[in-house]
Amino acid sequence: MKHWFITTDGSLKARWKKAFPEATASTPNTLSDQLKPNDVVWLLTTLEDWNALTTTVTAKGAVAVVMSYAPDDREALKALDLGARGYVHTLAASDVLRQVALVVSNQGVWVGQALLAKVLGGSFKALQQQGEGNAFQYSECLEQLTERERGVALAVAKGATNKEVARQLDITERTVKAHLSAIFKKLTVRDRLQLILKLAPVSEQTAN
């Protein structure tokens, strides 16, 4: 498996080289002749034809990761729709790039946590509506929380960001973070994604 970084001038940033010492930089014009299945191709959105390149890379059996200087949810979804398995900030630290590579090389998908939380929250909301019979299956989880923590947890489980939770509950983002820390500890979860998974079966009715 080889790592390719595709840029307009074929340059390779130091952080990319640090993450993958054997990585190769290339321009769009010289990529296709050398690409092999399962190679990981990092495409910058500054490339005029990054959309078409993403499709070309995936068609050859390689793994496409789109990199952006200004990550945006819509752009991320577009990249995934084109077949990319990852979407990450162009200036992400080398250790983050290695994590991305590990995930996408094992058939996983990497996007920003906020976007993933929204996607999962939306999916679980749909699942809840389909199976209201299990609405209270995990209510014991919520019983461990205070009323305010319960409100924060349910909002996050539906995919809300910290800013959205703060607006919904009329509290500050700092307070939301404090509540989340307490929630994570009480429910023995590591982050908001694990929280979403744990509370997935809880119906909106539980908040009443």
PDB file of C-alpha atoms in Angstrom:
ATOM      1  CA  MET A   1       0.000   0.000   0.000  1.00  0.00           C
ATOM      2  CA  LYS A   2       1.360   3.381  -1.037  1.00  0.00           C
ATOM      3  CA  HIS A   3       0.329   6.881   0.006  1.00  0.00           C
ATOM      4  CA  TRP A   4      -0.095   9.510  -2.685  1.00  0.00           C
ATOM      5  CA  PHE A   5      -0.625  13.205  -2.037  1.00  0.00           C
ATOM      6  CA  ILE A   6      -2.067  14.923  -5.083  1.00  0.00           C
ATOM      7  CA  THR A   7      -1.442  18.657  -5.325  1.00  0.00           C
ATOM      8  CA  THR A   8      -1.404  21.227  -8.113  1.00  0.00           C
ATOM      9  CA  ASP A   9       2.405  21.405  -8.123  1.00  0.00           C
ATOM     10  CA  GLY A  10       3.290  17.935  -6.858  1.00  0.00           C
ATOM     11  CA  SER A  11       4.682  19.236  -3.567  1.00  0.00           C
ATOM     12  CA  LEU A  12       4.738  17.301  -0.291  1.00  0.00           C
ATOM     13  CA  LYS A  13       4.191  19.058   3.050  1.00  0.00           C
ATOM     14  CA  ALA A  14       6.511  18.215   5.938  1.00  0.00           C
ATOM     15  CA  ARG A  15       3.652  16.946   8.134  1.00  0.00           C
ATOM     16  CA  TRP A  16       2.583  14.544   5.386  1.00  0.00           C
ATOM     17  CA  LYS A  17       6.115  13.242   5.046  1.00  0.00           C
ATOM     18  CA  LYS A  18       6.324  12.855   8.814  1.00  0.00           C
ATOM     19  CA  ALA A  19       3.122  10.805   8.844  1.00  0.00           C
ATOM     20  CA  PHE A  20       4.162   8.636   5.910  1.00  0.00           C
ATOM     21  CA  PRO A  21       7.932   8.723   5.239  1.00  0.00           C
ATOM     22  CA  GLU A  22       7.515   6.725   2.030  1.00  0.00           C
ATOM     23  CA  ALA A  23       4.701   8.928   0.689  1.00  0.00           C
ATOM     24  CA  THR A  24       4.890  10.271  -2.835  1.00  0.00           C
ATOM     25  CA  ALA A  25       3.603  13.579  -4.156  1.00  0.00           C
ATOM     26  CA  SER A  26       2.077  13.767  -7.593  1.00  0.00           C
ATOM     27  CA  THR A  27       0.072  16.019  -9.871  1.00  0.00           C
ATOM     28  CA  PRO A  28      -3.325  14.990 -11.256  1.00  0.00           C
ATOM     29  CA  ASN A  29      -1.829  14.407 -14.701  1.00  0.00           C
ATOM     30  CA  THR A  30       0.701  11.797 -13.578  1.00  0.00           C
ATOM     31  CA  LEU A  31      -1.353   9.932 -10.996  1.00  0.00           C
ATOM     32  CA  SER A  32      -3.436   7.391 -12.905  1.00  0.00           C
ATOM     33  CA  ASP A  33      -0.546   5.630 -14.612  1.00  0.00           C
ATOM     34  CA  GLN A  34       1.096   4.668 -11.313  1.00  0.00           C
ATOM     35  CA  LEU A  35      -1.892   4.050  -9.056  1.00  0.00           C
ATOM     36  CA  LYS A  36      -2.518   0.540  -7.730  1.00  0.00           C
ATOM     37  CA  PRO A  37      -5.497  -1.020  -5.896  1.00  0.00           C
ATOM     38  CA  ASN A  38      -5.573  -0.322  -2.139  1.00  0.00           C
ATOM     39  CA  ASP A  39      -3.200   2.634  -2.416  1.00  0.00           C
ATOM     40  CA  VAL A  40      -4.358   5.610  -0.350  1.00  0.00           C
ATOM     41  CA  VAL A  41      -4.732   8.799  -2.355  1.00  0.00           C
ATOM     42  CA  TRP A  42      -4.996  12.117  -0.521  1.00  0.00           C
ATOM     43  CA  LEU A  43      -6.711  14.698  -2.730  1.00  0.00           C
ATOM     44  CA  LEU A  44      -6.785  18.413  -1.967  1.00  0.00           C
ATOM     45  CA  THR A  45      -9.977  20.339  -2.676  1.00  0.00           C
ATOM     46  CA  THR A  46      -7.789  23.122  -4.063  1.00  0.00           C
ATOM     47  CA  LEU A  47      -7.472  20.909  -7.145  1.00  0.00           C
ATOM     48  CA  GLU A  48      -9.879  22.179  -9.772  1.00  0.00           C
ATOM     49  CA  ASP A  49     -11.061  18.674 -10.677  1.00  0.00           C
ATOM     50  CA  TRP A  50     -10.922  16.970  -7.263  1.00  0.00           C
ATOM     51  CA  ASN A  51     -14.471  15.664  -7.799  1.00  0.00           C
ATOM     52  CA  ALA A  52     -13.552  13.761 -10.948  1.00  0.00           C
ATOM     53  CA  LEU A  53     -10.263  12.612  -9.441  1.00  0.00           C
ATOM     54  CA  THR A  54     -12.070  11.124  -6.454  1.00  0.00           C
ATOM     55  CA  THR A  55     -14.251   9.082  -8.783  1.00  0.00           C
ATOM     56  CA  THR A  56     -11.230   7.988 -10.841  1.00  0.00           C
ATOM     57  CA  VAL A  57      -9.283   6.900  -7.768  1.00  0.00           C
ATOM     58  CA  THR A  58     -12.121   4.788  -6.373  1.00  0.00           C
ATOM     59  CA  ALA A  59     -12.808   3.251  -9.793  1.00  0.00           C
ATOM     60  CA  LYS A  60      -9.239   1.928  -9.784  1.00  0.00           C
ATOM     61  CA  GLY A  61      -9.774   0.213  -6.427  1.00  0.00           C
ATOM     62  CA  ALA A  62      -7.700   2.734  -4.483  1.00  0.00           C
ATOM     63  CA  VAL A  63      -8.834   4.592  -1.355  1.00  0.00           C
ATOM     64  CA  ALA A  64      -9.580   8.299  -1.676  1.00  0.00           C
ATOM     65  CA  VAL A  65      -9.246  10.751   1.200  1.00  0.00           C
ATOM     66  CA  VAL A  66     -10.278  14.339   0.492  1.00  0.00           C
ATOM     67  CA  MET A  67      -8.386  17.124   2.258  1.00  0.00           C
ATOM     68  CA  SER A  68      -9.720  20.647   2.747  1.00  0.00           C
ATOM     69  CA  TYR A  69      -8.272  23.859   4.193  1.00  0.00           C
ATOM     70  CA  ALA A  70     -11.801  24.851   5.235  1.00  0.00           C
ATOM     71  CA  PRO A  71     -13.729  21.667   6.131  1.00  0.00           C
ATOM     72  CA  ASP A  72     -17.441  21.915   5.501  1.00  0.00           C
ATOM     73  CA  ASP A  73     -20.220  19.399   6.190  1.00  0.00           C
ATOM     74  CA  ARG A  74     -21.737  19.690   2.720  1.00  0.00           C
ATOM     75  CA  GLU A  75     -18.377  19.242   1.054  1.00  0.00           C
ATOM     76  CA  ALA A  76     -17.675  16.236   3.268  1.00  0.00           C
ATOM     77  CA  LEU A  77     -20.951  14.596   2.283  1.00  0.00           C
ATOM     78  CA  LYS A  78     -20.226  15.337  -1.354  1.00  0.00           C
ATOM     79  CA  ALA A  79     -16.808  13.694  -1.054  1.00  0.00           C
ATOM     80  CA  LEU A  80     -18.332  10.593   0.524  1.00  0.00           C
ATOM     81  CA  ASP A  81     -21.021  10.481  -2.143  1.00  0.00           C
ATOM     82  CA  LEU A  82     -18.282  10.477  -4.796  1.00  0.00           C
ATOM     83  CA  GLY A  83     -16.717   7.442  -3.142  1.00  0.00           C
ATOM     84  CA  ALA A  84     -14.131   8.941  -0.804  1.00  0.00           C
ATOM     85  CA  ARG A  85     -13.648   7.099   2.475  1.00  0.00           C
ATOM     86  CA  GLY A  86     -12.172  10.032   4.350  1.00  0.00           C
ATOM     87  CA  TYR A  87     -12.473  13.792   4.710  1.00  0.00           C
ATOM     88  CA  VAL A  88      -9.953  15.677   6.819  1.00  0.00           C
ATOM     89  CA  HIS A  89      -8.323  19.081   7.305  1.00  0.00           C
ATOM     90  CA  THR A  90      -5.356  19.624   4.995  1.00  0.00           C
ATOM     91  CA  LEU A  91      -3.248  20.766   7.955  1.00  0.00           C
ATOM     92  CA  ALA A  92      -4.199  17.902  10.272  1.00  0.00           C
ATOM     93  CA  ALA A  93      -1.359  16.709  12.514  1.00  0.00           C
ATOM     94  CA  SER A  94       0.703  13.751  11.338  1.00  0.00           C
ATOM     95  CA  ASP A  95      -0.656  11.448  14.054  1.00  0.00           C
ATOM     96  CA  VAL A  96      -4.218  12.277  12.954  1.00  0.00           C
ATOM     97  CA  LEU A  97      -3.325  11.436   9.359  1.00  0.00           C
ATOM     98  CA  ARG A  98      -2.003   8.071  10.483  1.00  0.00           C
ATOM     99  CA  GLN A  99      -5.279   7.416  12.329  1.00  0.00           C
ATOM    100  CA  VAL A 100      -7.229   8.352   9.214  1.00  0.00           C
ATOM    101  CA  ALA A 101      -5.116   5.984   7.129  1.00  0.00           C
ATOM    102  CA  LEU A 102      -5.664   3.131   9.578  1.00  0.00           C
ATOM    103  CA  VAL A 103      -9.434   3.609   9.512  1.00  0.00           C
ATOM    104  CA  VAL A 104      -9.914   4.001   5.766  1.00  0.00           C
ATOM    105  CA  SER A 105      -7.501   1.174   4.953  1.00  0.00           C
ATOM    106  CA  ASN A 106      -9.706  -1.158   6.986  1.00  0.00           C
ATOM    107  CA  GLN A 107     -12.926  -0.307   5.143  1.00  0.00           C
ATOM    108  CA  GLY A 108     -13.851   2.411   7.633  1.00  0.00           C
ATOM    109  CA  VAL A 109     -14.977   5.975   7.025  1.00  0.00           C
ATOM    110  CA  TRP A 110     -13.384   9.067   8.565  1.00  0.00           C
ATOM    111  CA  VAL A 111     -15.156  12.429   8.816  1.00  0.00           C
ATOM    112  CA  GLY A 112     -15.192  15.132  11.459  1.00  0.00           C
ATOM    113  CA  GLN A 113     -16.767  14.113  14.748  1.00  0.00           C
ATOM    114  CA  ALA A 114     -19.410  16.833  14.577  1.00  0.00           C
ATOM    115  CA  LEU A 115     -20.623  15.663  11.156  1.00  0.00           C
ATOM    116  CA  LEU A 116     -20.533  12.013  12.187  1.00  0.00           C
ATOM    117  CA  ALA A 117     -22.575  12.853  15.272  1.00  0.00           C
ATOM    118  CA  LYS A 118     -25.193  14.571  13.113  1.00  0.00           C
ATOM    119  CA  VAL A 119     -25.363  11.633  10.711  1.00  0.00           C
ATOM    120  CA  LEU A 120     -25.654   9.111  13.522  1.00  0.00           C
ATOM    121  CA  GLY A 121     -28.152  11.261  15.373  1.00  0.00           C
ATOM    122  CA  GLY A 122     -30.349  11.533  12.298  1.00  0.00           C
ATOM    123  CA  SER A 123     -30.121   7.800  11.617  1.00  0.00           C
ATOM    124  CA  PHE A 124     -31.000   6.869  15.180  1.00  0.00           C
ATOM    125  CA  LYS A 125     -33.907   9.282  15.232  1.00  0.00           C
ATOM    126  CA  ALA A 126     -35.317   7.469  12.193  1.00  0.00           C
ATOM    127  CA  LEU A 127     -34.745   4.100  13.857  1.00  0.00           C
ATOM    128  CA  GLN A 128     -36.492   5.273  17.011  1.00  0.00           C
ATOM    129  CA  GLN A 129     -39.557   6.270  15.016  1.00  0.00           C
ATOM    130  CA  GLN A 130     -39.635   2.807  13.459  1.00  0.00           C
ATOM    131  CA  GLY A 131     -39.402   0.971  16.766  1.00  0.00           C
ATOM    132  CA  GLU A 132     -41.253   2.875  19.450  1.00  0.00           C
ATOM    133  CA  GLY A 133     -41.903  -0.399  21.264  1.00  0.00           C
ATOM    134  CA  ASN A 134     -38.334  -0.262  22.569  1.00  0.00           C
ATOM    135  CA  ALA A 135     -38.636   3.377  23.585  1.00  0.00           C
ATOM    136  CA  PHE A 136     -37.846   2.838  27.242  1.00  0.00           C
ATOM    137  CA  GLN A 137     -35.451  -0.083  26.920  1.00  0.00           C
ATOM    138  CA  TYR A 138     -32.491   2.013  28.003  1.00  0.00           C
ATOM    139  CA  SER A 139     -34.236   4.456  30.312  1.00  0.00           C
ATOM    140  CA  GLU A 140     -32.082   3.196  33.193  1.00  0.00           C
ATOM    141  CA  CYS A 141     -29.172   5.029  31.599  1.00  0.00           C
ATOM    142  CA  LEU A 142     -31.032   8.297  31.885  1.00  0.00           C
ATOM    143  CA  GLU A 143     -32.008   7.616  35.478  1.00  0.00           C
ATOM    144  CA  GLN A 144     -28.337   7.996  36.432  1.00  0.00           C
ATOM    145  CA  LEU A 145     -28.370  11.591  35.200  1.00  0.00           C
ATOM    146  CA  THR A 146     -29.730  14.803  36.623  1.00  0.00           C
ATOM    147  CA  GLU A 147     -32.598  16.467  34.784  1.00  0.00           C
ATOM    148  CA  ARG A 148     -30.261  18.941  33.094  1.00  0.00           C
ATOM    149  CA  GLU A 149     -27.741  16.245  32.159  1.00  0.00           C
ATOM    150  CA  ARG A 150     -30.600  14.219  30.700  1.00  0.00           C
ATOM    151  CA  GLY A 151     -31.566  17.122  28.475  1.00  0.00           C
ATOM    152  CA  VAL A 152     -27.994  17.544  27.272  1.00  0.00           C
ATOM    153  CA  ALA A 153     -27.539  13.815  26.677  1.00  0.00           C
ATOM    154  CA  LEU A 154     -30.733  13.471  24.647  1.00  0.00           C
ATOM    155  CA  ALA A 155     -29.942  16.537  22.553  1.00  0.00           C
ATOM    156  CA  VAL A 156     -26.481  15.150  21.768  1.00  0.00           C
ATOM    157  CA  ALA A 157     -27.967  11.724  20.997  1.00  0.00           C
ATOM    158  CA  LYS A 158     -30.091  13.385  18.316  1.00  0.00           C
ATOM    159  CA  GLY A 159     -26.954  14.791  16.702  1.00  0.00           C
ATOM    160  CA  ALA A 160     -26.867  18.322  18.117  1.00  0.00           C
ATOM    161  CA  THR A 161     -23.524  20.104  18.420  1.00  0.00           C
ATOM    162  CA  ASN A 162     -22.474  21.770  21.689  1.00  0.00           C
ATOM    163  CA  LYS A 163     -23.512  25.140  20.290  1.00  0.00           C
ATOM    164  CA  GLU A 164     -26.938  23.805  19.297  1.00  0.00           C
ATOM    165  CA  VAL A 165     -27.415  22.173  22.711  1.00  0.00           C
ATOM    166  CA  ALA A 166     -26.521  25.440  24.429  1.00  0.00           C
ATOM    167  CA  ARG A 167     -29.079  27.318  22.343  1.00  0.00           C
ATOM    168  CA  GLN A 168     -31.807  24.701  22.873  1.00  0.00           C
ATOM    169  CA  LEU A 169     -31.352  24.617  26.658  1.00  0.00           C
ATOM    170  CA  ASP A 170     -30.471  28.300  27.076  1.00  0.00           C
ATOM    171  CA  ILE A 171     -27.096  27.599  28.699  1.00  0.00           C
ATOM    172  CA  THR A 172     -23.509  28.362  27.724  1.00  0.00           C
ATOM    173  CA  GLU A 173     -21.286  26.056  25.663  1.00  0.00           C
ATOM    174  CA  ARG A 174     -18.956  25.851  28.656  1.00  0.00           C
ATOM    175  CA  THR A 175     -21.837  24.511  30.741  1.00  0.00           C
ATOM    176  CA  VAL A 176     -22.678  21.999  28.024  1.00  0.00           C
ATOM    177  CA  LYS A 177     -19.075  20.728  28.079  1.00  0.00           C
ATOM    178  CA  ALA A 178     -19.184  20.445  31.874  1.00  0.00           C
ATOM    179  CA  HIS A 179     -22.407  18.453  31.718  1.00  0.00           C
ATOM    180  CA  LEU A 180     -20.978  16.204  29.005  1.00  0.00           C
ATOM    181  CA  SER A 181     -17.933  15.428  31.134  1.00  0.00           C
ATOM    182  CA  ALA A 182     -20.224  14.378  33.983  1.00  0.00           C
ATOM    183  CA  ILE A 183     -22.425  12.367  31.606  1.00  0.00           C
ATOM    184  CA  PHE A 184     -19.459  10.527  30.096  1.00  0.00           C
ATOM    185  CA  LYS A 185     -18.245   9.582  33.559  1.00  0.00           C
ATOM    186  CA  LYS A 186     -21.650   8.406  34.828  1.00  0.00           C
ATOM    187  CA  LEU A 187     -22.455   6.364  31.716  1.00  0.00           C
ATOM    188  CA  THR A 188     -18.865   5.123  31.275  1.00  0.00           C
ATOM    189  CA  VAL A 189     -18.508   6.342  27.714  1.00  0.00           C
ATOM    190  CA  ARG A 190     -15.442   7.960  26.207  1.00  0.00           C
ATOM    191  CA  ASP A 191     -16.968  10.546  23.869  1.00  0.00           C
ATOM    192  CA  ARG A 192     -20.163  11.869  22.305  1.00  0.00           C
ATOM    193  CA  LEU A 193     -20.222   9.161  19.636  1.00  0.00           C
ATOM    194  CA  GLN A 194     -20.243   6.412  22.241  1.00  0.00           C
ATOM    195  CA  LEU A 195     -22.969   8.359  24.039  1.00  0.00           C
ATOM    196  CA  ILE A 196     -25.065   8.411  20.868  1.00  0.00           C
ATOM    197  CA  LEU A 197     -24.643   4.660  20.478  1.00  0.00           C
ATOM    198  CA  LYS A 198     -25.584   4.034  24.094  1.00  0.00           C
ATOM    199  CA  LEU A 199     -28.704   6.173  23.963  1.00  0.00           C
ATOM    200  CA  ALA A 200     -29.786   5.213  20.451  1.00  0.00           C
ATOM    201  CA  PRO A 201     -32.903   3.274  21.537  1.00  0.00           C
ATOM    202  CA  VAL A 202     -34.186   6.092  23.731  1.00  0.00           C
ATOM    203  CA  SER A 203     -37.270   7.686  22.211  1.00  0.00           C
ATOM    204  CA  GLU A 204     -37.897  11.424  22.202  1.00  0.00           C
ATOM    205  CA  GLN A 205     -40.768  10.664  24.567  1.00  0.00           C
ATOM    206  CA  THR A 206     -38.190   9.826  27.245  1.00  0.00           C
ATOM    207  CA  ALA A 207     -37.339  13.514  27.550  1.00  0.00           C
ATOM    208  CA  ASN A 208     -40.854  14.304  28.728  1.00  0.00           C
TER     209      ASN A 208
END
